[in-house]
Coordinates of C-alpha atoms (C1' of nucleotides) in Angstrom, one line a residue:
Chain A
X1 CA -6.8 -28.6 7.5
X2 CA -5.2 -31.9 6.5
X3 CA -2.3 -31.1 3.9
X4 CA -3.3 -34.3 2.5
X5 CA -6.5 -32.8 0.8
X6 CA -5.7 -29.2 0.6
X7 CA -4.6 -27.4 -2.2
X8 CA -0.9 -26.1 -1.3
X9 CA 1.0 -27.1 -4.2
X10 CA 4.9 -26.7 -2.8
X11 CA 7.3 -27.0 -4.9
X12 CA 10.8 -28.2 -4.5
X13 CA 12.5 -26.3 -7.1
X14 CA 12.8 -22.8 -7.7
X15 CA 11.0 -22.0 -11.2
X16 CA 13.4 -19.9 -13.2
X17 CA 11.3 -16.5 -13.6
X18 CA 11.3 -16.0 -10.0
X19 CA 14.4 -13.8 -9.1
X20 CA 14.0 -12.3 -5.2
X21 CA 13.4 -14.6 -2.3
X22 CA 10.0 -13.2 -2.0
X23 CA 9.0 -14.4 -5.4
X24 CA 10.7 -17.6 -5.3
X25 CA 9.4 -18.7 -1.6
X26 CA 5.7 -17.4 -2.8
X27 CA 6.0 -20.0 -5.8
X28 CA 7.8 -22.9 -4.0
X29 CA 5.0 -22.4 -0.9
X30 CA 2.2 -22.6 -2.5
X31 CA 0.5 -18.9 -2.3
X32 CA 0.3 -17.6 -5.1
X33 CA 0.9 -19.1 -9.2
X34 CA 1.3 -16.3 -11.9
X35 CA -1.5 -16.2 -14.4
X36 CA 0.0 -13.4 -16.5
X37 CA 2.6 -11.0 -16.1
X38 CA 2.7 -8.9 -13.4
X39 CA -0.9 -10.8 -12.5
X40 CA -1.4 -13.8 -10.0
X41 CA -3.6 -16.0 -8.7
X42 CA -3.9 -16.2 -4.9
X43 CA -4.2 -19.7 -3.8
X44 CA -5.6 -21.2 -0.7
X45 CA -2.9 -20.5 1.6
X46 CA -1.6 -17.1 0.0
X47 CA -5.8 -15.9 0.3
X48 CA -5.7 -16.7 4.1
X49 CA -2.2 -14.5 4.6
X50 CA -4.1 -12.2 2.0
X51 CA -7.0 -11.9 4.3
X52 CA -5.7 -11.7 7.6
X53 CA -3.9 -8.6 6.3
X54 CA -6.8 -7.1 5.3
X55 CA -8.5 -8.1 8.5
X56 CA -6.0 -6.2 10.6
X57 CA -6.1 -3.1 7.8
X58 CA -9.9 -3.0 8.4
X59 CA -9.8 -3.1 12.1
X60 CA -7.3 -0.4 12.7
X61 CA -8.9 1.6 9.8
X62 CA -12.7 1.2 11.7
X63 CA -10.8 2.1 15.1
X64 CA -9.4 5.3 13.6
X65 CA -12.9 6.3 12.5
X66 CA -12.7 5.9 8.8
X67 CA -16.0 4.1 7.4
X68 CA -15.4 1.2 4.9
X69 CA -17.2 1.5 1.7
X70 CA -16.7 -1.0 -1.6
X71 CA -16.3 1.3 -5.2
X72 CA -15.9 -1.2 -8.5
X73 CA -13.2 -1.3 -10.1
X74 CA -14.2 -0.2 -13.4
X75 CA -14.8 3.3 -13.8
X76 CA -16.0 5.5 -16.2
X77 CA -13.9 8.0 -18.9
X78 CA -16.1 10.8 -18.1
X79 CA -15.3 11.0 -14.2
X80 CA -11.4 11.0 -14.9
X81 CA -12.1 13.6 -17.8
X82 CA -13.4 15.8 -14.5
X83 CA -10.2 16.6 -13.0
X84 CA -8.3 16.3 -16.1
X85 CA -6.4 13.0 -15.2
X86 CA -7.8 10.9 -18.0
X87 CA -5.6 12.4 -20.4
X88 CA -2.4 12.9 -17.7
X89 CA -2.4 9.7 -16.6
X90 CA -0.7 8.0 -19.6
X91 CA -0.4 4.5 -20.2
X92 CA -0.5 2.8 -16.8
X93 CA -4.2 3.6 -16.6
X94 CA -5.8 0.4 -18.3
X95 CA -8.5 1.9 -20.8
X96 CA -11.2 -0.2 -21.6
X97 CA -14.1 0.0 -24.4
X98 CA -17.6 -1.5 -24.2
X99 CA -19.8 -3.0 -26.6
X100 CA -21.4 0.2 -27.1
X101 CA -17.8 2.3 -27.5
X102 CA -18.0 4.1 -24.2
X103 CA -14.9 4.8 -22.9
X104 CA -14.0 2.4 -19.5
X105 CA -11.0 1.8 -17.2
X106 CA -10.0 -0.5 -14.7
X107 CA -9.5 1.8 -11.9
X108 CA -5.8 2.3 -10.8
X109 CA -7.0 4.5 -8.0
X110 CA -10.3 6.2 -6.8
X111 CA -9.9 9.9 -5.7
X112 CA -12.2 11.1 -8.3
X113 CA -14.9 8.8 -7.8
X114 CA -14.8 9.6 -4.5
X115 CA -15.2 12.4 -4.8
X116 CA -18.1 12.3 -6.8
X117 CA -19.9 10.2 -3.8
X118 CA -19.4 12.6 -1.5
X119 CA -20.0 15.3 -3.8
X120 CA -23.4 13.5 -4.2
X121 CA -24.0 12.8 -0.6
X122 CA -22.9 15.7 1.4
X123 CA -24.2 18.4 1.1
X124 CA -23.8 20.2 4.4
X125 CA -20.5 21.6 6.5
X126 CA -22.4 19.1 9.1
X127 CA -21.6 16.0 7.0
X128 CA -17.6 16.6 7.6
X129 CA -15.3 15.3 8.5
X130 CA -15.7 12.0 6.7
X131 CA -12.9 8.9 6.2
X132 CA -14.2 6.4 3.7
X133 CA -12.0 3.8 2.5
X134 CA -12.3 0.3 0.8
X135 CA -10.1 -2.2 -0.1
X136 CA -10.2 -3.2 -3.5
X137 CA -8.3 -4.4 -6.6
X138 CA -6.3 -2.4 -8.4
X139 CA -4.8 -2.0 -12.2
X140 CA -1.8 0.3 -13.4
X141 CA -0.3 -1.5 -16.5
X142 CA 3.4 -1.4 -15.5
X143 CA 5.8 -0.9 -17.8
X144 CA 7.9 -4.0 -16.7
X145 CA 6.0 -6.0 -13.8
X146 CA 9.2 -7.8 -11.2
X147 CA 9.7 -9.3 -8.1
X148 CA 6.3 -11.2 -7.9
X149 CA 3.3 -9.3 -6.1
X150 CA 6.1 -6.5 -5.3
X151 CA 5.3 -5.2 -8.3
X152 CA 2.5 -6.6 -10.1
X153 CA 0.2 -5.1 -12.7
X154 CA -2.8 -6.2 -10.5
X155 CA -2.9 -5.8 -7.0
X156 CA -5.3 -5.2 -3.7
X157 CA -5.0 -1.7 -2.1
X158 CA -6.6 -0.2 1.2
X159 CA -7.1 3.5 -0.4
X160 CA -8.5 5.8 2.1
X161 CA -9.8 9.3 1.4
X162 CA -10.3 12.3 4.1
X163 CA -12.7 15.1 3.8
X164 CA -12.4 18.2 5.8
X165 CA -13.6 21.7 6.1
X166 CA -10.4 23.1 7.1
X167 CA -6.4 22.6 6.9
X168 CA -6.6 22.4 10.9
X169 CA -9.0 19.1 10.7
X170 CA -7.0 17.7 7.5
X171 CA -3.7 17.8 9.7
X172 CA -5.5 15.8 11.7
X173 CA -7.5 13.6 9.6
X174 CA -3.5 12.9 8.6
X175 CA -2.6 12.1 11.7
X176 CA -4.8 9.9 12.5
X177 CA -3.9 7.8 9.7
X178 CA -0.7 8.1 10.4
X179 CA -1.3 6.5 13.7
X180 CA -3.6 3.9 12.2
X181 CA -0.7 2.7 9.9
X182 CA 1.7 2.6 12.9
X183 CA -0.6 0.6 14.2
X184 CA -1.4 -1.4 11.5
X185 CA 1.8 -2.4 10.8
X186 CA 3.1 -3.1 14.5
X187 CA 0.2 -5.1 14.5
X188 CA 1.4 -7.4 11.5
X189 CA 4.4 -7.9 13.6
X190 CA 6.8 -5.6 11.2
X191 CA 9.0 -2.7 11.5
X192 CA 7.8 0.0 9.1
X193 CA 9.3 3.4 9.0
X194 CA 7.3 6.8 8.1
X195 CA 9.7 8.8 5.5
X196 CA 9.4 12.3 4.1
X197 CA 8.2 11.8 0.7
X198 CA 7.9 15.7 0.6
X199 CA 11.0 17.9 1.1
X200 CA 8.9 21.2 0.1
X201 CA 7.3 24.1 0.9
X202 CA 6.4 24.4 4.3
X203 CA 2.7 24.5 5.5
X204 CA 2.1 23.0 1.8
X205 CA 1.9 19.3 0.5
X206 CA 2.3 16.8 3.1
X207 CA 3.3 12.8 2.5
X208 CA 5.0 10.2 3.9
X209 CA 5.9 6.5 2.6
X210 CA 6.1 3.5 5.1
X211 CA 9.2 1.4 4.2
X212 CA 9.8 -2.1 5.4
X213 CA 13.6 -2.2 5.6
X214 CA 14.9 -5.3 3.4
X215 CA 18.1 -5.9 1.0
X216 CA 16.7 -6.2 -2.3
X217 CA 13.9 -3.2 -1.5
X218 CA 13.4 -0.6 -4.8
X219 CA 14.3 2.3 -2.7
X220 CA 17.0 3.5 -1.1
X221 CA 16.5 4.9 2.4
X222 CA 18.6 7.5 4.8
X223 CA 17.2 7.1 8.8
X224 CA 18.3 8.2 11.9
X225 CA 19.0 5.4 13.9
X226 CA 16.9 6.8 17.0
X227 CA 14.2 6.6 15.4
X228 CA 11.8 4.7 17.5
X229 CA 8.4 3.4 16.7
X230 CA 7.3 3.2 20.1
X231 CA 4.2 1.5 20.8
X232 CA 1.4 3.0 18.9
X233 CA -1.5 0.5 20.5
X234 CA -1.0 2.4 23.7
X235 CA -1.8 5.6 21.5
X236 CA -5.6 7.3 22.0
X237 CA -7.0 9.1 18.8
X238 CA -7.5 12.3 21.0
X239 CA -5.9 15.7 19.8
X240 CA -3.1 16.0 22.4
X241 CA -2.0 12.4 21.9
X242 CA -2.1 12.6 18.2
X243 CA 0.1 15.3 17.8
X244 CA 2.8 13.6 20.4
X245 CA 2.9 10.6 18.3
X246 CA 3.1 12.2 15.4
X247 CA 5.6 14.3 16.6
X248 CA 7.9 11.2 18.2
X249 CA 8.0 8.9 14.5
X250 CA 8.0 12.2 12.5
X251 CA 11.4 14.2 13.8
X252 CA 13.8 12.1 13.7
X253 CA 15.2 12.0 9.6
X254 CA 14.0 9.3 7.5
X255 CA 14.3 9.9 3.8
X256 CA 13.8 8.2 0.3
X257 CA 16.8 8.6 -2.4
X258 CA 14.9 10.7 -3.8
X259 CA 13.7 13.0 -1.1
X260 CA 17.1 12.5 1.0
X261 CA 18.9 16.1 2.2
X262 CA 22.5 15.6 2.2
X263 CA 22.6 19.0 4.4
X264 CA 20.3 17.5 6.9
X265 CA 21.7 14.4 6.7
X266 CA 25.4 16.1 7.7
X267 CA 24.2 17.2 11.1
X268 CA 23.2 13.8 11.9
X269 CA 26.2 11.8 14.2
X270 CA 28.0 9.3 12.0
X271 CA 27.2 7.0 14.1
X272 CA 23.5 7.2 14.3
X273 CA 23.2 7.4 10.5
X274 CA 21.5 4.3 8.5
X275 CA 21.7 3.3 5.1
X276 CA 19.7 0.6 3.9
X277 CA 16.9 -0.6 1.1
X278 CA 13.6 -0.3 1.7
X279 CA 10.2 -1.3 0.3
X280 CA 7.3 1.3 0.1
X281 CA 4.0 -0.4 1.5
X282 CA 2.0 2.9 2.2
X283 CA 1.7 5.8 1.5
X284 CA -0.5 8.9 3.1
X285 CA -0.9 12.0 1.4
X286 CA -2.6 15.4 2.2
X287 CA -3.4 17.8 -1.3
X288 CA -5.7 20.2 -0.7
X289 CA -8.7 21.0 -3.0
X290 CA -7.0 19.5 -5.8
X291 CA -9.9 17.4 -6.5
X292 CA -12.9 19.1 -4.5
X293 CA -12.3 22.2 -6.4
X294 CA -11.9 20.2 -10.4
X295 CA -14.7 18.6 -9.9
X296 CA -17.1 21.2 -8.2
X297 CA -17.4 19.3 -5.0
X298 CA -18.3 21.7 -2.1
X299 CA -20.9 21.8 1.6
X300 CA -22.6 25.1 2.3
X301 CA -20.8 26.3 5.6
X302 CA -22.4 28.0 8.7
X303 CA -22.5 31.3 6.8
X304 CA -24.3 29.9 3.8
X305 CA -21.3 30.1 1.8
X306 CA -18.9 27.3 0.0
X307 CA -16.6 25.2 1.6
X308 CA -14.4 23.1 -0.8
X309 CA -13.2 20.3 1.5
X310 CA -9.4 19.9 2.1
X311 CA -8.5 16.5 0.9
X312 CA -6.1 13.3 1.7
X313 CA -5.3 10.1 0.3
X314 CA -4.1 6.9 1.8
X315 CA -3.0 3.6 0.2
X316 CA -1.6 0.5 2.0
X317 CA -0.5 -2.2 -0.5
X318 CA -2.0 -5.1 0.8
X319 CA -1.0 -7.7 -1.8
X320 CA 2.3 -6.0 -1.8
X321 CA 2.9 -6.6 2.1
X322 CA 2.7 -10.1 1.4
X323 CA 6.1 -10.2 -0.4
X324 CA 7.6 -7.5 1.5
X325 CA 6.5 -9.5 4.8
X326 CA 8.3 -12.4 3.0
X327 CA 11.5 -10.0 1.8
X328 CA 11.9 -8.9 5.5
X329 CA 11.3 -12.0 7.4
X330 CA 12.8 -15.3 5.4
X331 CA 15.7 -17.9 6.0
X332 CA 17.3 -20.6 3.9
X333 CA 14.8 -22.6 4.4
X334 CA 11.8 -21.0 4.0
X335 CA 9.5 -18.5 5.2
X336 CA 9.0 -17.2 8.7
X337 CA 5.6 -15.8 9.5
X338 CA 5.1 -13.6 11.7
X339 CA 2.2 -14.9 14.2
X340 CA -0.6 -12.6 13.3
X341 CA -0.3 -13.2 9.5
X342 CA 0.4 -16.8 9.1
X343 CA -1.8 -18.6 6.7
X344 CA -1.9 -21.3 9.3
X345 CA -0.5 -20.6 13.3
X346 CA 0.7 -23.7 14.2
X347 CA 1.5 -27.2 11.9
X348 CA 0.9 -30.9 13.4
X349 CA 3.9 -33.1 11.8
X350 CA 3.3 -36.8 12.0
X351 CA 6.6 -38.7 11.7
X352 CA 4.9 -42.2 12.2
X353 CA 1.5 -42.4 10.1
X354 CA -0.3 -45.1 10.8
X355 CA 1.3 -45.6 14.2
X356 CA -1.3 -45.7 16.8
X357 CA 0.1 -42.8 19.5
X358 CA 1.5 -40.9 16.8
X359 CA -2.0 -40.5 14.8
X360 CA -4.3 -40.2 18.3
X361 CA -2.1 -37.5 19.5
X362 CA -2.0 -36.0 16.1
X363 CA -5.7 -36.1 15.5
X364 CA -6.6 -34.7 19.3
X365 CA -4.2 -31.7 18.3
X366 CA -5.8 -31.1 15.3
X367 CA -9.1 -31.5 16.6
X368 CA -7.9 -28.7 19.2
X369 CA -6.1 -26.0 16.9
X370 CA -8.9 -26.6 13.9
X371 CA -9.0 -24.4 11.1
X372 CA -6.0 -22.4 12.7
X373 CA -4.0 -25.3 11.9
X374 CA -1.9 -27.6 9.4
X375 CA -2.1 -31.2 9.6
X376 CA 0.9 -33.2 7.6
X377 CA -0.6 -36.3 7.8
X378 CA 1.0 -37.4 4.0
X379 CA 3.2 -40.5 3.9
X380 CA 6.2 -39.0 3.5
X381 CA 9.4 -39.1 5.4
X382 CA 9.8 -36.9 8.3
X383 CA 12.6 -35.1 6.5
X384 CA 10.3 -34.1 3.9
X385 CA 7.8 -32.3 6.7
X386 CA 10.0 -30.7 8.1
X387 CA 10.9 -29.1 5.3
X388 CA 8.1 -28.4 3.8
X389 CA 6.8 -27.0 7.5
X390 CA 9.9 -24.8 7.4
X391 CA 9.3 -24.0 3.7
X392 CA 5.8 -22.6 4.4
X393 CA 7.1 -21.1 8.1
X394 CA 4.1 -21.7 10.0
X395 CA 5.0 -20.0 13.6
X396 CA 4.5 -23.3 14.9
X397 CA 5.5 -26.8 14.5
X398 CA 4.1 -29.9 16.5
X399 CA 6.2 -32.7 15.8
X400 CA 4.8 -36.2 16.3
X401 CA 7.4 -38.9 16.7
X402 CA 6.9 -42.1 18.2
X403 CA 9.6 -41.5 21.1
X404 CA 7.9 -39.4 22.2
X405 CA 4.1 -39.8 21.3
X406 CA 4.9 -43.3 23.4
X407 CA 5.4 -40.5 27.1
X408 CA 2.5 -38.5 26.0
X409 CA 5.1 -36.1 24.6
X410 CA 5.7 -33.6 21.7
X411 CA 8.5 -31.5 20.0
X412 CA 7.5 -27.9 19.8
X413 CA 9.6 -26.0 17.3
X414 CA 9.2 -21.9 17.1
X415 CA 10.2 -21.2 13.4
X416 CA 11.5 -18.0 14.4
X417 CA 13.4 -18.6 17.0
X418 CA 14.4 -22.4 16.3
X419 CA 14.1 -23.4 20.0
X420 CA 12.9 -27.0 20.4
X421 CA 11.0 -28.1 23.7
X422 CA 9.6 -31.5 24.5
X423 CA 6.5 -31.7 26.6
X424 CA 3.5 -33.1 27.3
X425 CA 0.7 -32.6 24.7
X426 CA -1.4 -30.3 27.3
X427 CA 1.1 -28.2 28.3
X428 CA 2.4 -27.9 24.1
X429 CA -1.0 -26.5 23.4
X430 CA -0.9 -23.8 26.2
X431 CA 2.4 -23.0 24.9
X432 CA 1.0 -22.6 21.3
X433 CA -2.0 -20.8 22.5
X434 CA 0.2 -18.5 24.5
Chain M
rC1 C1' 10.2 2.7 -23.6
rG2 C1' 15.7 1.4 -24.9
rG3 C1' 19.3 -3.0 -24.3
rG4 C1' 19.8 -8.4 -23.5
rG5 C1' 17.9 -13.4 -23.0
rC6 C1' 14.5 -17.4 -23.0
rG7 C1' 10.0 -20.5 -24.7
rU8 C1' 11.1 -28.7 -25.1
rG9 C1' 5.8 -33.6 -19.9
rG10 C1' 3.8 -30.3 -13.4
rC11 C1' 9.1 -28.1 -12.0
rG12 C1' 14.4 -27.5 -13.4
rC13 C1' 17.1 -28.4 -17.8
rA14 C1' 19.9 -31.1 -22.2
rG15 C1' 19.2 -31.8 -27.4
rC16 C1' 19.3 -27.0 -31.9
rC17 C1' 25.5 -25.1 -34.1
rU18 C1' 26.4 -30.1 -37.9
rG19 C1' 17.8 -31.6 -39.9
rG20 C1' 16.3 -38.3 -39.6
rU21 C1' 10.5 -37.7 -35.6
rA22 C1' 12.6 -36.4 -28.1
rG23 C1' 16.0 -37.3 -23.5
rC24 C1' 17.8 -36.5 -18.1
rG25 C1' 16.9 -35.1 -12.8
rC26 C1' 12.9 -33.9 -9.6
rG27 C1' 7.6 -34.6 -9.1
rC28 C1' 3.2 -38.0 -10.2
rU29 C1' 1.0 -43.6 -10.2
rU30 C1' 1.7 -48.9 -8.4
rG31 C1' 4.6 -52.3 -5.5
rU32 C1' 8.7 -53.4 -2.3
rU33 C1' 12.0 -50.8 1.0
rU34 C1' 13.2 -47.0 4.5
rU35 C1' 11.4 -44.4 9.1
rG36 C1' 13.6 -37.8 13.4
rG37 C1' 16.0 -33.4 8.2
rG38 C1' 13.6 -33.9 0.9
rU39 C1' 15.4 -42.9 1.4
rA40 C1' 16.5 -46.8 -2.2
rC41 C1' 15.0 -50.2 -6.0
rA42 C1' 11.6 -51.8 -9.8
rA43 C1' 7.6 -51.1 -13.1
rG44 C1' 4.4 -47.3 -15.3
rA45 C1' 1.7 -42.7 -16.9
rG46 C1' 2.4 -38.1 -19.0
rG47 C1' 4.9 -34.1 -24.5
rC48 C1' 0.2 -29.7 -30.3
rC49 C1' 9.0 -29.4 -28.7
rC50 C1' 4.8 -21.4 -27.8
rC51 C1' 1.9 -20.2 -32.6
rC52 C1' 1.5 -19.4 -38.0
rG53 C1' 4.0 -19.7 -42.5
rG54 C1' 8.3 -21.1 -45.5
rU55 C1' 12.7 -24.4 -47.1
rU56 C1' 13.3 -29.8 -47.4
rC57 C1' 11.9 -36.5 -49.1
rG58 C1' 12.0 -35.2 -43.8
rA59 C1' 12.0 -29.6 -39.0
rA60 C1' 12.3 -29.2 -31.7
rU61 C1' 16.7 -28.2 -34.9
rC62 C1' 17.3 -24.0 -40.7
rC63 C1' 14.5 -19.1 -42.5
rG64 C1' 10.4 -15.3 -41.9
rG65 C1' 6.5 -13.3 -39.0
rG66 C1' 3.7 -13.2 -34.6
rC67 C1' 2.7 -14.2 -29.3
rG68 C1' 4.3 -15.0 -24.4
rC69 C1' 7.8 -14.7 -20.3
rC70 C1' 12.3 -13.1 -17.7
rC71 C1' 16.6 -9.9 -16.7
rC72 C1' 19.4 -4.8 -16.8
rG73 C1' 18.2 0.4 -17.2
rA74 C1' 14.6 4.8 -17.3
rC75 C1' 9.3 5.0 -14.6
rC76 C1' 5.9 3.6 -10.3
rA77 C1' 1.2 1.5 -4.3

RNA sequence: CGGGGCGUGGCGCAGCCUGGUAGCGCGCUUGUUUUGGGUACAAGAGGCCCCCGGUUCGAAUCCGGGCGCCCCGACCA
């Protein structure tokens, strides 16, 4: 993509509503331009972070064996009125009306309807275990919408629902999830930590929140500092490796303000304990029958009897990893993308346009990198690519001077990192491809 | 939902108190200049001053109502 004719529309000052350095970088880059409050337009560059998200989401959903679906996102009354949440929901839940008065919403979530698919579609203990999930938009009319697509009215969610025939299978449709958002997340190239979101009764309700650990994150968070991630790509989803996973990112404390146990917490070593800000981007969630039993949802087991299904949900906040990304991973200057994520992997910055070795080289690495690349090939003053390149944070910059471009050289500058190496163009591109 | 603030070219703001028909910086267009960290000069384009009503000879400015947006708090993926 030449920057010339795309439609990335940085800006060099910060507009006022935009408090966090999230918000503000999302604005001055060029992903995203607010169209109401708490509601935002995803522009060319914000879409393509938007949808390698997603991509990755999908992938380590599939591998986990849940089965992607789409549902709409308006829903009727009548479903919600099912398992009594149309009236307990309150005002978040956007109500709608149609031209013939029936009673609409704009879904802020989908465990009831669901639950009425499967209800309609399996019939048989044979059918379970199932994991459908889709990604879709979501609505819950906030109260006071802040800090960008951290907490907008409007916003894309992976929700995933497990059905199960036992507690047994549940516990391990849970943990497979689990595993899959560990994944996930490493995957994305951030550090997200599973916390209790559930001090209660044991055996009972089960649910953790993934935090992204950043300054000016809505929760506060207690961790043991031994907590360790560990690499969950080498995990298998087979029983016995399930459980040791879980087991290794579960034990160690990790807490919400709200859930935190100042009696637990005192028989953690001072020096281990953390204290930080955190912001949720998942959560997984085990509840039973709740909904398979309000809304008459049940398999005829082996025996010819009923089986209500035991039941989990399990949201990701896609849009909302965006900003969080951005929250956790940001400098002075700009953003810094980590590599899987990056609306574009590497940038080509042409210090000389119009000079003849500066524009061949630049055009040879642009044919190369393609649609995975960034091509400043404005008239502007290098100054002003570099810092638009370090405003937008590609992983990658490719800096075409005419010193160099004269030797068959390039700068290569890691955002990240800062290093600079100059080298020939062949071996810069093996670098970049790594 | 309580408390506070703001709404003036694309963005950031001044002007409002003390009414006289709009200004600055950035951005944009054209030209010259500059050429490794947001260059300088010149000439331009661009505004229902959030909306409706009132006061007045005259309203961005004063008064009333509405809408929108932001911040703090309580609530939430």
């Amino acid at each position: 993509m030449r920057l010339s004719q795309s439609l990335i529309p940085t800006l060099k000052e910060t507009p006022a509503e935009a408090q966090i350095a999230s918000h503000r970088l999302m604005l001055r880059a060029g992903l995203v331009r607010q169209m109401s409050s708490g509601i935002y337009a995803w522009l060319p560059a914000g879409l393509r972070v938007l949808a390698r998200i997603e991509q990755i989401v999908r992938e380590e959903q599939n591998a986990a064996g849940a089965q992607e679906l789409l549902m709409p996102t308006i829903q009727s009354a009548d479903l919600w009125r099912e398992s009594g949440r149309y009236d307990a929901y309150g005002k978040e839940m956007l109500r709608i009306t149609d031209r013939h008065d029936r009673e609409l919403l704009f879904g802020p979530t989908n465990e009831e309807m669901i639950t009425a698919i499967l209800r309609d579609t399996t019939k048989s203990y044979r059918d379970l275990p199932q994991i459908p999930y889709h990604i879709q938009w979501k609505f819950r009319d906030e109260v006071r919408p802040r800090f960008g697509v951290l907490r907008g009215r409007e916003f894309l969610m992976k929700d995933a629902y497990s059905f199960d025939l036992d507690y047994e299978s549940a516990l391990l449709s849970y943990k497979k999830m689990m595993l899959a958002y560990m994944r996930t997340f490493q995957r994305i190239g951030i550090t997200a930590i599973p916390m209790r979101a559930d001090t209660g009764q044991i055996g009972g309700d089960l649910s953790h929140e993934f935090h992204i650990l950043a300054p000016t994150g809505e929760s506060g968070v207690f961790y043991d500092a031994d907590f360790k991630a560990g690499n969950a790509l080498s995990v298998k989803y087979d029983e016995a490796a399930l459980n040791q996973f879980y087991q290794s990112v579960t034990t160690k404390y990790a807490a919400t303000d709200e859930k935190h146990d100042t009696e637990i917490w005192a028989t953690i070593p001072d020096a281990r304990k953390r204290e930080g800000r955190g912001i949720e981007v998942g959560q997984i969630f085990y509840f039973g029958k709740k909904y398979s039993e309000s809304m008459n949802y049940s398999v005829i087991g082996p025996d010819g009897g009923k089986i209500f299904p035991e039941m989990g949900s399990y949201g990701i906040g896609v849009s909302r990893l965006v900003g969080a990304i951005i929250e956790a991973q940001h400098d002075d200057a700009g953003i810094i993308w980590p590599d899987a994520i990056a609306p574009f992997r590497t940038a080509i910055l042409n210090l000389r346009q119009g000079d003849g070795a500066c524009d061949a080289i630049c055009e040879s690495l642009h044919a190369e990198f393609g649609d995975d690349c960034l091509y400043d090939n404005r008239e502007e003053r290098a100054g002003a690519k570099f810092a638009e390149a370090d405003l937008m944070g590609h992983p990658w910059q490719i800096i075409v001077g005419p010193r160099g471009a004269a030797k068959g050289e390039v700068e290569l500058k890691r955002r990240a990192s800062a290093e600079r190496f100059e080298l020939p163009v062949a071996q810069a591109v093996a670098m970049v491809r790594g």
